Amino acid sequence: MSASPQPASPAPEIVVVLVEPAGPLNVGSVARLCANFAMAQLRLVAPRCNPLGEEARRMAVHGQAQLEQAATYPDLASAIADCRRVVATSGRLEREELPLEGPGSALSWLIEPEADPGVPIGPGGISGPGGINAPGGINAPGRSNAPVALVFGREDRGLSNDELLQAGKILRLESSADYASLNLSHAVAICLHELRRIPASTAPPGIGSGVQGPDQAPLLAQAGALPCGVPDGGAGPAAAASLAASSGAGATSLRGALEATLADGQDLLLEVGFLHPHTAHARMAKLRGLLQRAQIREGEVALIRGMVRQLRWAITRQTP
C-alpha cells in the first residue's frame, strides 16, 4: 500500500526582521505597521539606535506591544535560524547570486504551507537519540509550523551580499530609476500590504482580505516524504547503511540547520585542500547561492551533513 502524502501544516507565522536600523522613527513606524497588519513578532538585528526611546515610542502609537517585545540579535543568521523560509528585500540593480522577484511571487512563496516534517524514522535516523528530530532537536516534531521571515536592510546601504544569500528569495519593489531607494518604513508598509492581498484561505491569521493581485502566484501546499536519516556523530558501516536506507526530502530546511551543514562542509573542504583560506568565502558563497536556488529541503540537508560526517570519519580513522 502506498503511503499517502502528509497533510500540509497551517500557514506559518511571519516575523519582520530589521537589520541594523539606525532611525528610531523608522523602528517605531515599523512597530506600528506590525500592529496594523497583525504581525506578532518584530526582530531587530544589532540596532544602531535606541528602539525603546521616546522617538520610537511616539511613532509606534498603538504598536507599543510589538516595540517592547521586539527581540534583538547580534546578526542576521541568529535572527532567522528558526525560520524555514526567508525573503529579503533589495533595491540593488546589479546582478545577484539569486534572481530578484516581484512581491507577488516572493511573498506567495514565503507563506506557502509546508508538509509536516516531524515524522520519526526509527533508530539511527534523524529522530534517533540526539538527532536533529530528537526531543529538543532543531527539526523535532511539533516544529513543522516554524516561522518565516521577511527581512529588511539598513537605511543607508541595505543588505550585504552575504546577508542576501541567507534568503530563499530576494524581493525588489519597482520604483523610479532616478530615485530607487525607498524609506525603510515605506518599504515595510508596501510589503505588508502586498501580503494582505494574498487570499485569506492560504494566509496566516490576520493576513489576507481575499483580494488577489494580478501578479499573485497560486499558493499550493507541498506534500513531502519522510525525512532522510543521517548518522548522528557515529561513523563507519552502520552509519553509512542508515544514510543509504533513508529517503525523502520533507519540508524546507530551517535556516539554522542549513548554516550548520555549510559550516561543517567548509571545515571538511578546508581540511582536504579543496578550499583555501583566501578563497573559501567566495566559493562557499557560490555554494550557498546554489543551494538557495534549489530550495533545499530538510532531508536533503540531512543527507549532505551525513555525507560530510561520514567522509570526515573515513579520512581520520586509524587503519590497523
PDB file of C-alpha atoms in Angstrom:
ATOM      1  CA  MET A   1       0.000   0.000   0.000  1.00  0.00           C
ATOM      2  CA  SER A   2       1.459   3.338  -0.963  1.00  0.00           C
ATOM      3  CA  ALA A   3       1.844   5.947   1.735  1.00  0.00           C
ATOM      4  CA  SER A   4      -0.495   8.882   1.482  1.00  0.00           C
ATOM      5  CA  PRO A   5       1.064  12.353   1.301  1.00  0.00           C
ATOM      6  CA  GLN A   6       1.478  14.146   4.586  1.00  0.00           C
ATOM      7  CA  PRO A   7      -1.030  16.925   5.185  1.00  0.00           C
ATOM      8  CA  ALA A   8       0.216  20.464   4.862  1.00  0.00           C
ATOM      9  CA  SER A   9       0.829  22.392   8.058  1.00  0.00           C
ATOM     10  CA  PRO A  10      -1.164  25.529   8.782  1.00  0.00           C
ATOM     11  CA  ALA A  11       0.261  28.694   7.286  1.00  0.00           C
ATOM     12  CA  PRO A  12       3.267  29.849   9.330  1.00  0.00           C
ATOM     13  CA  GLU A  13       3.734  32.912  11.489  1.00  0.00           C
ATOM     14  CA  ILE A  14       5.537  35.750   9.747  1.00  0.00           C
ATOM     15  CA  VAL A  15       8.296  37.649  11.534  1.00  0.00           C
ATOM     16  CA  VAL A  16       9.547  41.044  10.381  1.00  0.00           C
ATOM     17  CA  VAL A  17      13.323  41.454  10.695  1.00  0.00           C
ATOM     18  CA  LEU A  18      15.135  44.806  10.550  1.00  0.00           C
ATOM     19  CA  VAL A  19      18.911  44.615  10.102  1.00  0.00           C
ATOM     20  CA  GLU A  20      20.866  47.351  11.914  1.00  0.00           C
ATOM     21  CA  PRO A  21      18.116  50.000  11.830  1.00  0.00           C
ATOM     22  CA  ALA A  22      19.604  53.433  12.564  1.00  0.00           C
ATOM     23  CA  GLY A  23      16.481  55.574  12.771  1.00  0.00           C
ATOM     24  CA  PRO A  24      14.251  55.334  15.858  1.00  0.00           C
ATOM     25  CA  LEU A  25      11.416  56.922  13.881  1.00  0.00           C
ATOM     26  CA  ASN A  26      11.643  54.063  11.375  1.00  0.00           C
ATOM     27  CA  VAL A  27      11.699  51.427  14.115  1.00  0.00           C
ATOM     28  CA  GLY A  28       8.638  52.946  15.767  1.00  0.00           C
ATOM     29  CA  SER A  29       6.838  53.215  12.430  1.00  0.00           C
ATOM     30  CA  VAL A  30       7.556  49.559  11.628  1.00  0.00           C
ATOM     31  CA  ALA A  31       6.242  48.527  15.059  1.00  0.00           C
ATOM     32  CA  ARG A  32       3.043  50.409  14.235  1.00  0.00           C
ATOM     33  CA  LEU A  33       2.845  48.654  10.871  1.00  0.00           C
ATOM     34  CA  CYS A  34       3.249  45.296  12.622  1.00  0.00           C
ATOM     35  CA  ALA A  35       0.198  46.201  14.694  1.00  0.00           C
ATOM     36  CA  ASN A  36      -1.688  47.430  11.612  1.00  0.00           C
ATOM     37  CA  PHE A  37      -1.126  44.148   9.782  1.00  0.00           C
ATOM     38  CA  ALA A  38      -1.283  41.758  12.769  1.00  0.00           C
ATOM     39  CA  MET A  39       2.411  40.843  12.749  1.00  0.00           C
ATOM     40  CA  ALA A  40       3.123  39.466  16.211  1.00  0.00           C
ATOM     41  CA  GLN A  41       6.926  39.412  16.001  1.00  0.00           C
ATOM     42  CA  LEU A  42       9.391  42.157  15.231  1.00  0.00           C
ATOM     43  CA  ARG A  43      13.073  41.190  15.371  1.00  0.00           C
ATOM     44  CA  LEU A  44      15.955  43.662  15.386  1.00  0.00           C
ATOM     45  CA  VAL A  45      19.495  42.782  14.326  1.00  0.00           C
ATOM     46  CA  ALA A  46      22.157  44.904  16.088  1.00  0.00           C
ATOM     47  CA  PRO A  47      20.049  48.109  16.108  1.00  0.00           C
ATOM     48  CA  ARG A  48      22.088  51.312  15.766  1.00  0.00           C
ATOM     49  CA  CYS A  49      19.533  53.341  17.716  1.00  0.00           C
ATOM     50  CA  ASN A  50      17.530  53.024  20.904  1.00  0.00           C
ATOM     51  CA  PRO A  51      14.423  51.061  19.845  1.00  0.00           C
ATOM     52  CA  LEU A  52      12.672  51.911  23.118  1.00  0.00           C
ATOM     53  CA  GLY A  53      13.489  55.616  23.112  1.00  0.00           C
ATOM     54  CA  GLU A  54      10.970  58.448  23.064  1.00  0.00           C
ATOM     55  CA  GLU A  55      11.054  58.929  19.277  1.00  0.00           C
ATOM     56  CA  ALA A  56      10.420  55.261  18.547  1.00  0.00           C
ATOM     57  CA  ARG A  57       7.592  55.094  21.093  1.00  0.00           C
ATOM     58  CA  ARG A  58       5.981  58.206  19.666  1.00  0.00           C
ATOM     59  CA  MET A  59       5.882  56.725  16.172  1.00  0.00           C
ATOM     60  CA  ALA A  60       4.717  53.282  17.334  1.00  0.00           C
ATOM     61  CA  VAL A  61       1.364  54.681  18.583  1.00  0.00           C
ATOM     62  CA  HIS A  62      -0.709  51.509  19.125  1.00  0.00           C
ATOM     63  CA  GLY A  63       2.245  49.269  18.247  1.00  0.00           C
ATOM     64  CA  GLN A  64       3.810  49.682  21.696  1.00  0.00           C
ATOM     65  CA  ALA A  65       3.491  45.960  22.439  1.00  0.00           C
ATOM     66  CA  GLN A  66       5.323  44.991  19.244  1.00  0.00           C
ATOM     67  CA  LEU A  67       8.031  47.548  20.027  1.00  0.00           C
ATOM     68  CA  GLU A  68       8.532  46.449  23.627  1.00  0.00           C
ATOM     69  CA  GLN A  69       8.516  42.756  22.791  1.00  0.00           C
ATOM     70  CA  ALA A  70      10.903  43.057  19.824  1.00  0.00           C
ATOM     71  CA  ALA A  71      13.797  40.620  20.264  1.00  0.00           C
ATOM     72  CA  THR A  72      17.339  41.704  19.382  1.00  0.00           C
ATOM     73  CA  TYR A  73      20.032  39.540  17.787  1.00  0.00           C
ATOM     74  CA  PRO A  74      23.741  40.033  17.095  1.00  0.00           C
ATOM     75  CA  ASP A  75      23.492  39.048  13.413  1.00  0.00           C
ATOM     76  CA  LEU A  76      21.018  38.018  10.747  1.00  0.00           C
ATOM     77  CA  ALA A  77      21.929  34.323  10.895  1.00  0.00           C
ATOM     78  CA  SER A  78      20.853  34.066  14.539  1.00  0.00           C
ATOM     79  CA  ALA A  79      17.700  36.119  13.922  1.00  0.00           C
ATOM     80  CA  ILE A  80      16.412  33.708  11.268  1.00  0.00           C
ATOM     81  CA  ALA A  81      17.893  30.406  12.490  1.00  0.00           C
ATOM     82  CA  ASP A  82      14.450  29.048  13.450  1.00  0.00           C
ATOM     83  CA  CYS A  83      12.798  30.116  10.167  1.00  0.00           C
ATOM     84  CA  ARG A  84      12.039  27.789   7.267  1.00  0.00           C
ATOM     85  CA  ARG A  85      11.643  30.382   4.547  1.00  0.00           C
ATOM     86  CA  VAL A  86      13.212  33.806   4.248  1.00  0.00           C
ATOM     87  CA  VAL A  87      12.514  36.631   1.816  1.00  0.00           C
ATOM     88  CA  ALA A  88      14.997  39.515   1.850  1.00  0.00           C
ATOM     89  CA  THR A  89      14.384  42.892   0.253  1.00  0.00           C
ATOM     90  CA  SER A  90      16.901  44.587  -2.013  1.00  0.00           C
ATOM     91  CA  GLY A  91      16.951  47.757  -4.056  1.00  0.00           C
ATOM     92  CA  ARG A  92      20.123  46.805  -5.900  1.00  0.00           C
ATOM     93  CA  LEU A  93      20.103  46.820  -9.664  1.00  0.00           C
ATOM     94  CA  GLU A  94      23.233  44.770 -10.198  1.00  0.00           C
ATOM     95  CA  ARG A  95      23.092  41.032 -10.734  1.00  0.00           C
ATOM     96  CA  GLU A  96      22.680  38.948  -7.599  1.00  0.00           C
ATOM     97  CA  GLU A  97      23.505  35.296  -6.913  1.00  0.00           C
ATOM     98  CA  LEU A  98      19.752  34.919  -6.518  1.00  0.00           C
ATOM     99  CA  PRO A  99      17.355  36.467  -9.032  1.00  0.00           C
ATOM    100  CA  LEU A 100      15.243  39.432  -7.983  1.00  0.00           C
ATOM    101  CA  GLU A 101      11.487  38.821  -7.822  1.00  0.00           C
ATOM    102  CA  GLY A 102       8.390  40.956  -7.532  1.00  0.00           C
ATOM    103  CA  PRO A 103       6.313  40.970  -4.350  1.00  0.00           C
ATOM    104  CA  GLY A 104       3.587  38.707  -5.725  1.00  0.00           C
ATOM    105  CA  SER A 105       5.690  35.615  -6.343  1.00  0.00           C
ATOM    106  CA  ALA A 106       8.166  36.146  -3.491  1.00  0.00           C
ATOM    107  CA  LEU A 107       5.562  36.737  -0.784  1.00  0.00           C
ATOM    108  CA  SER A 108       3.267  33.979  -2.018  1.00  0.00           C
ATOM    109  CA  TRP A 109       6.201  31.559  -1.779  1.00  0.00           C
ATOM    110  CA  LEU A 110       7.023  32.864   1.696  1.00  0.00           C
ATOM    111  CA  ILE A 111       3.735  31.735   3.219  1.00  0.00           C
ATOM    112  CA  GLU A 112       3.109  28.526   1.290  1.00  0.00           C
ATOM    113  CA  PRO A 113       2.156  25.876   3.857  1.00  0.00           C
ATOM    114  CA  GLU A 114       4.777  23.180   4.390  1.00  0.00           C
ATOM    115  CA  ALA A 115       4.315  19.430   4.685  1.00  0.00           C
ATOM    116  CA  ASP A 116       4.867  18.314   8.287  1.00  0.00           C
ATOM    117  CA  PRO A 117       8.483  17.103   8.516  1.00  0.00           C
ATOM    118  CA  GLY A 118       8.245  15.848  12.084  1.00  0.00           C
ATOM    119  CA  VAL A 119       7.995  12.121  11.339  1.00  0.00           C
ATOM    120  CA  PRO A 120      10.255   9.715  13.263  1.00  0.00           C
ATOM    121  CA  ILE A 121      12.089   7.176  11.094  1.00  0.00           C
ATOM    122  CA  GLY A 122      13.471   4.841  13.728  1.00  0.00           C
ATOM    123  CA  PRO A 123      16.894   4.064  15.222  1.00  0.00           C
ATOM    124  CA  GLY A 124      19.897   5.648  13.584  1.00  0.00           C
ATOM    125  CA  GLY A 125      17.917   8.296  11.738  1.00  0.00           C
ATOM    126  CA  ILE A 126      17.471  11.934  12.496  1.00  0.00           C
ATOM    127  CA  SER A 127      14.811  11.024  15.026  1.00  0.00           C
ATOM    128  CA  GLY A 128      17.258   8.847  16.990  1.00  0.00           C
ATOM    129  CA  PRO A 129      18.845   9.811  20.297  1.00  0.00           C
ATOM    130  CA  GLY A 130      20.494  13.181  19.991  1.00  0.00           C
ATOM    131  CA  GLY A 131      19.406  13.564  16.361  1.00  0.00           C
ATOM    132  CA  ILE A 132      18.018  16.767  14.950  1.00  0.00           C
ATOM    133  CA  ASN A 133      14.484  15.372  15.184  1.00  0.00           C
ATOM    134  CA  ALA A 134      15.019  14.176  18.765  1.00  0.00           C
ATOM    135  CA  PRO A 135      13.168  15.966  21.604  1.00  0.00           C
ATOM    136  CA  GLY A 136      14.536  19.485  21.622  1.00  0.00           C
ATOM    137  CA  GLY A 137      16.269  18.976  18.270  1.00  0.00           C
ATOM    138  CA  ILE A 138      16.071  21.682  15.665  1.00  0.00           C
ATOM    139  CA  ASN A 139      13.590  19.736  13.493  1.00  0.00           C
ATOM    140  CA  ALA A 140      11.756  17.937  16.280  1.00  0.00           C
ATOM    141  CA  PRO A 141       8.078  17.008  15.796  1.00  0.00           C
ATOM    142  CA  GLY A 142       5.931  19.952  16.700  1.00  0.00           C
ATOM    143  CA  ARG A 143       8.225  22.429  14.920  1.00  0.00           C
ATOM    144  CA  SER A 144       6.758  21.861  11.465  1.00  0.00           C
ATOM    145  CA  ASN A 145       4.971  25.196  11.668  1.00  0.00           C
ATOM    146  CA  ALA A 146       8.212  27.121  12.073  1.00  0.00           C
ATOM    147  CA  PRO A 147       8.041  30.859  11.366  1.00  0.00           C
ATOM    148  CA  VAL A 148       9.031  32.525   8.126  1.00  0.00           C
ATOM    149  CA  ALA A 149      10.897  35.810   7.879  1.00  0.00           C
ATOM    150  CA  LEU A 150      10.620  38.985   5.864  1.00  0.00           C
ATOM    151  CA  VAL A 151      13.975  40.798   6.119  1.00  0.00           C
ATOM    152  CA  PHE A 152      14.732  44.479   5.534  1.00  0.00           C
ATOM    153  CA  GLY A 153      18.208  46.011   5.367  1.00  0.00           C
ATOM    154  CA  ARG A 154      19.918  49.118   6.629  1.00  0.00           C
ATOM    155  CA  GLU A 155      18.550  52.530   5.686  1.00  0.00           C
ATOM    156  CA  ASP A 156      21.843  53.656   4.132  1.00  0.00           C
ATOM    157  CA  ARG A 157      23.120  50.548   2.342  1.00  0.00           C
ATOM    158  CA  GLY A 158      20.584  47.753   2.551  1.00  0.00           C
ATOM    159  CA  LEU A 159      21.715  44.151   2.984  1.00  0.00           C
ATOM    160  CA  SER A 160      25.165  42.817   2.169  1.00  0.00           C
ATOM    161  CA  ASN A 161      25.654  40.057  -0.403  1.00  0.00           C
ATOM    162  CA  ASP A 162      26.315  37.560   2.390  1.00  0.00           C
ATOM    163  CA  GLU A 163      23.047  38.526   4.075  1.00  0.00           C
ATOM    164  CA  LEU A 164      21.094  38.312   0.826  1.00  0.00           C
ATOM    165  CA  LEU A 165      22.422  34.775   0.321  1.00  0.00           C
ATOM    166  CA  GLN A 166      20.757  33.722   3.564  1.00  0.00           C
ATOM    167  CA  ALA A 167      17.363  34.250   1.922  1.00  0.00           C
ATOM    168  CA  GLY A 168      15.491  31.822  -0.290  1.00  0.00           C
ATOM    169  CA  LYS A 169      14.171  34.656  -2.439  1.00  0.00           C
ATOM    170  CA  ILE A 170      15.058  38.314  -2.929  1.00  0.00           C
ATOM    171  CA  LEU A 171      12.235  40.804  -3.361  1.00  0.00           C
ATOM    172  CA  ARG A 172      12.580  44.088  -5.207  1.00  0.00           C
ATOM    173  CA  LEU A 173       9.955  46.798  -5.225  1.00  0.00           C
ATOM    174  CA  GLU A 174       9.698  48.666  -8.509  1.00  0.00           C
ATOM    175  CA  SER A 175      10.446  52.350  -8.132  1.00  0.00           C
ATOM    176  CA  SER A 176      11.795  55.158 -10.278  1.00  0.00           C
ATOM    177  CA  ALA A 177      15.259  54.574 -11.678  1.00  0.00           C
ATOM    178  CA  ASP A 178      16.020  58.216 -10.903  1.00  0.00           C
ATOM    179  CA  TYR A 179      15.490  57.630  -7.182  1.00  0.00           C
ATOM    180  CA  ALA A 180      15.116  53.932  -6.458  1.00  0.00           C
ATOM    181  CA  SER A 181      15.766  53.969  -2.697  1.00  0.00           C
ATOM    182  CA  LEU A 182      12.674  53.719  -0.512  1.00  0.00           C
ATOM    183  CA  ASN A 183      12.344  54.776   3.098  1.00  0.00           C
ATOM    184  CA  LEU A 184      12.597  51.696   5.329  1.00  0.00           C
ATOM    185  CA  SER A 185       9.154  52.006   6.887  1.00  0.00           C
ATOM    186  CA  HIS A 186       7.598  52.719   3.484  1.00  0.00           C
ATOM    187  CA  ALA A 187       9.112  49.519   2.075  1.00  0.00           C
ATOM    188  CA  VAL A 188       7.763  47.552   5.039  1.00  0.00           C
ATOM    189  CA  ALA A 189       4.311  49.080   4.533  1.00  0.00           C
ATOM    190  CA  ILE A 190       4.237  48.086   0.848  1.00  0.00           C
ATOM    191  CA  CYS A 191       5.335  44.513   1.566  1.00  0.00           C
ATOM    192  CA  LEU A 192       2.842  44.000   4.392  1.00  0.00           C
ATOM    193  CA  HIS A 193       0.091  45.445   2.221  1.00  0.00           C
ATOM    194  CA  GLU A 194       1.003  43.001  -0.547  1.00  0.00           C
ATOM    195  CA  LEU A 195       0.851  40.164   1.982  1.00  0.00           C
ATOM    196  CA  ARG A 196      -2.619  41.373   2.909  1.00  0.00           C
ATOM    197  CA  ARG A 197      -3.742  40.882  -0.673  1.00  0.00           C
ATOM    198  CA  ILE A 198      -2.876  37.178  -0.709  1.00  0.00           C
ATOM    199  CA  PRO A 199      -6.079  35.095  -0.478  1.00  0.00           C
ATOM    200  CA  ALA A 200      -7.171  34.662   3.122  1.00  0.00           C
ATOM    201  CA  SER A 201      -7.720  30.901   2.769  1.00  0.00           C
ATOM    202  CA  THR A 202      -3.994  30.303   2.442  1.00  0.00           C
ATOM    203  CA  ALA A 203      -2.605  33.118   4.563  1.00  0.00           C
ATOM    204  CA  PRO A 204      -1.734  33.164   8.268  1.00  0.00           C
ATOM    205  CA  PRO A 205      -4.232  34.574  10.773  1.00  0.00           C
ATOM    206  CA  GLY A 206      -4.544  38.316  10.317  1.00  0.00           C
ATOM    207  CA  ILE A 207      -3.257  38.228   6.747  1.00  0.00           C
ATOM    208  CA  GLY A 208      -5.324  38.369   3.596  1.00  0.00           C
ATOM    209  CA  SER A 209      -8.514  40.138   2.608  1.00  0.00           C
ATOM    210  CA  GLY A 210      -9.487  37.727  -0.143  1.00  0.00           C
ATOM    211  CA  VAL A 211      -8.248  40.110  -2.835  1.00  0.00           C
ATOM    212  CA  GLN A 212      -5.746  38.636  -5.237  1.00  0.00           C
ATOM    213  CA  GLY A 213      -3.465  40.900  -7.210  1.00  0.00           C
ATOM    214  CA  PRO A 214      -2.679  40.255 -10.865  1.00  0.00           C
ATOM    215  CA  ASP A 215       0.842  39.016 -10.147  1.00  0.00           C
ATOM    216  CA  GLN A 216      -0.029  36.720  -7.240  1.00  0.00           C
ATOM    217  CA  ALA A 217       1.114  33.170  -7.862  1.00  0.00           C
ATOM    218  CA  PRO A 218      -1.242  30.437  -6.617  1.00  0.00           C
ATOM    219  CA  LEU A 219      -0.360  29.081  -3.204  1.00  0.00           C
ATOM    220  CA  LEU A 220      -0.001  25.326  -3.347  1.00  0.00           C
ATOM    221  CA  ALA A 221       0.578  23.113  -0.330  1.00  0.00           C
ATOM    222  CA  GLN A 222       3.561  20.872  -0.887  1.00  0.00           C
ATOM    223  CA  ALA A 223       3.430  17.205   0.048  1.00  0.00           C
ATOM    224  CA  GLY A 224       6.683  15.882   1.473  1.00  0.00           C
ATOM    225  CA  ALA A 225       8.187  12.470   2.087  1.00  0.00           C
ATOM    226  CA  LEU A 226       9.828  11.174   5.226  1.00  0.00           C
ATOM    227  CA  PRO A 227      12.967  12.998   6.308  1.00  0.00           C
ATOM    228  CA  CYS A 228      16.099  11.130   5.417  1.00  0.00           C
ATOM    229  CA  GLY A 229      18.357   9.694   8.103  1.00  0.00           C
ATOM    230  CA  VAL A 230      21.764  10.981   8.990  1.00  0.00           C
ATOM    231  CA  PRO A 231      24.464   9.452  11.164  1.00  0.00           C
ATOM    232  CA  ASP A 232      24.452  11.336  14.444  1.00  0.00           C
ATOM    233  CA  GLY A 233      28.111  11.676  15.234  1.00  0.00           C
ATOM    234  CA  GLY A 234      28.549   7.972  14.549  1.00  0.00           C
ATOM    235  CA  ALA A 235      30.549   6.659  11.656  1.00  0.00           C
ATOM    236  CA  GLY A 236      31.541   3.517   9.852  1.00  0.00           C
ATOM    237  CA  PRO A 237      29.386   0.937   8.024  1.00  0.00           C
ATOM    238  CA  ALA A 238      26.365   1.235  10.337  1.00  0.00           C
ATOM    239  CA  ALA A 239      26.193   4.968   9.785  1.00  0.00           C
ATOM    240  CA  ALA A 240      26.588   4.582   6.042  1.00  0.00           C
ATOM    241  CA  ALA A 241      23.824   1.976   5.953  1.00  0.00           C
ATOM    242  CA  SER A 242      21.499   4.278   7.876  1.00  0.00           C
ATOM    243  CA  LEU A 243      22.218   7.072   5.427  1.00  0.00           C
ATOM    244  CA  ALA A 244      21.767   4.919   2.353  1.00  0.00           C
ATOM    245  CA  ALA A 245      18.487   3.435   3.594  1.00  0.00           C
ATOM    246  CA  SER A 246      16.847   6.798   4.101  1.00  0.00           C
ATOM    247  CA  SER A 247      14.797   8.645   1.515  1.00  0.00           C
ATOM    248  CA  GLY A 248      12.558  11.639   1.079  1.00  0.00           C
ATOM    249  CA  ALA A 249      13.076  15.366   1.363  1.00  0.00           C
ATOM    250  CA  GLY A 250      10.473  16.717   3.784  1.00  0.00           C
ATOM    251  CA  ALA A 251       9.832  20.411   4.247  1.00  0.00           C
ATOM    252  CA  THR A 252      12.121  23.338   3.561  1.00  0.00           C
ATOM    253  CA  SER A 253      15.155  23.240   5.823  1.00  0.00           C
ATOM    254  CA  LEU A 254      15.406  25.506   8.822  1.00  0.00           C
ATOM    255  CA  ARG A 255      17.996  28.207   8.241  1.00  0.00           C
ATOM    256  CA  GLY A 256      19.987  27.160  11.302  1.00  0.00           C
ATOM    257  CA  ALA A 257      20.287  23.574  10.078  1.00  0.00           C
ATOM    258  CA  LEU A 258      21.461  24.680   6.629  1.00  0.00           C
ATOM    259  CA  GLU A 259      24.056  27.072   8.043  1.00  0.00           C
ATOM    260  CA  ALA A 260      25.386  24.385  10.408  1.00  0.00           C
ATOM    261  CA  THR A 261      25.709  21.984   7.475  1.00  0.00           C
ATOM    262  CA  LEU A 262      27.544  24.579   5.382  1.00  0.00           C
ATOM    263  CA  ALA A 263      29.921  25.242   8.279  1.00  0.00           C
ATOM    264  CA  ASP A 264      30.642  21.512   8.595  1.00  0.00           C
ATOM    265  CA  GLY A 265      31.181  21.266   4.851  1.00  0.00           C
ATOM    266  CA  GLN A 266      33.534  24.244   4.761  1.00  0.00           C
ATOM    267  CA  ASP A 267      35.654  22.797   7.565  1.00  0.00           C
ATOM    268  CA  LEU A 268      35.952  19.483   5.716  1.00  0.00           C
ATOM    269  CA  LEU A 269      36.756  21.106   2.366  1.00  0.00           C
ATOM    270  CA  LEU A 270      39.467  23.216   4.004  1.00  0.00           C
ATOM    271  CA  GLU A 271      40.829  20.095   5.683  1.00  0.00           C
ATOM    272  CA  VAL A 272      41.152  18.143   2.428  1.00  0.00           C
ATOM    273  CA  GLY A 273      42.518  21.099   0.467  1.00  0.00           C
ATOM    274  CA  PHE A 274      39.590  21.694  -1.869  1.00  0.00           C
ATOM    275  CA  LEU A 275      39.157  25.132  -0.311  1.00  0.00           C
ATOM    276  CA  HIS A 276      41.934  27.527   0.666  1.00  0.00           C
ATOM    277  CA  PRO A 277      41.550  30.184   3.367  1.00  0.00           C
ATOM    278  CA  HIS A 278      41.819  33.088   0.911  1.00  0.00           C
ATOM    279  CA  THR A 279      39.173  31.680  -1.480  1.00  0.00           C
ATOM    280  CA  ALA A 280      36.864  29.819   0.935  1.00  0.00           C
ATOM    281  CA  HIS A 281      34.455  32.717   1.466  1.00  0.00           C
ATOM    282  CA  ALA A 282      33.840  33.339  -2.233  1.00  0.00           C
ATOM    283  CA  ARG A 283      33.444  29.648  -3.081  1.00  0.00           C
ATOM    284  CA  MET A 284      31.102  28.994  -0.169  1.00  0.00           C
ATOM    285  CA  ALA A 285      29.028  31.994  -1.261  1.00  0.00           C
ATOM    286  CA  LYS A 286      28.553  30.325  -4.647  1.00  0.00           C
ATOM    287  CA  LEU A 287      27.575  27.064  -2.954  1.00  0.00           C
ATOM    288  CA  ARG A 288      25.143  28.855  -0.665  1.00  0.00           C
ATOM    289  CA  GLY A 289      23.550  30.553  -3.670  1.00  0.00           C
ATOM    290  CA  LEU A 290      23.257  27.214  -5.474  1.00  0.00           C
ATOM    291  CA  LEU A 291      21.512  25.567  -2.510  1.00  0.00           C
ATOM    292  CA  GLN A 292      19.179  28.522  -2.070  1.00  0.00           C
ATOM    293  CA  ARG A 293      18.196  28.491  -5.743  1.00  0.00           C
ATOM    294  CA  ALA A 294      17.477  24.773  -5.380  1.00  0.00           C
ATOM    295  CA  GLN A 295      15.210  25.490  -2.381  1.00  0.00           C
ATOM    296  CA  ILE A 296      17.000  22.761  -0.454  1.00  0.00           C
ATOM    297  CA  ARG A 297      14.784  20.761   1.822  1.00  0.00           C
ATOM    298  CA  GLU A 298      15.154  19.247   5.255  1.00  0.00           C
ATOM    299  CA  GLY A 299      16.002  15.692   4.222  1.00  0.00           C
ATOM    300  CA  GLU A 300      18.471  16.923   1.626  1.00  0.00           C
ATOM    301  CA  VAL A 301      20.306  18.979   4.247  1.00  0.00           C
ATOM    302  CA  ALA A 302      20.409  15.892   6.488  1.00  0.00           C
ATOM    303  CA  LEU A 303      21.807  13.870   3.567  1.00  0.00           C
ATOM    304  CA  ILE A 304      24.599  16.370   2.910  1.00  0.00           C
ATOM    305  CA  ARG A 305      25.509  16.635   6.576  1.00  0.00           C
ATOM    306  CA  GLY A 306      25.592  12.852   6.875  1.00  0.00           C
ATOM    307  CA  MET A 307      27.912  12.631   3.879  1.00  0.00           C
ATOM    308  CA  VAL A 308      30.240  15.242   5.374  1.00  0.00           C
ATOM    309  CA  ARG A 309      30.404  13.416   8.703  1.00  0.00           C
ATOM    310  CA  GLN A 310      30.993  10.074   7.019  1.00  0.00           C
ATOM    311  CA  LEU A 311      33.783  11.493   4.873  1.00  0.00           C
ATOM    312  CA  ARG A 312      35.429  13.070   7.906  1.00  0.00           C
ATOM    313  CA  TRP A 313      35.306   9.741   9.715  1.00  0.00           C
ATOM    314  CA  ALA A 314      36.730   7.938   6.689  1.00  0.00           C
ATOM    315  CA  ILE A 315      39.741  10.232   6.337  1.00  0.00           C
ATOM    316  CA  THR A 316      40.558  10.387  10.041  1.00  0.00           C
ATOM    317  CA  ARG A 317      40.026   6.785  11.226  1.00  0.00           C
ATOM    318  CA  GLN A 318      43.047   4.794  12.207  1.00  0.00           C
ATOM    319  CA  THR A 319      43.927   1.930   9.887  1.00  0.00           C
ATOM    320  CA  PRO A 320      45.215  -1.277  11.578  1.00  0.00           C
TER     321      PRO A 320
END
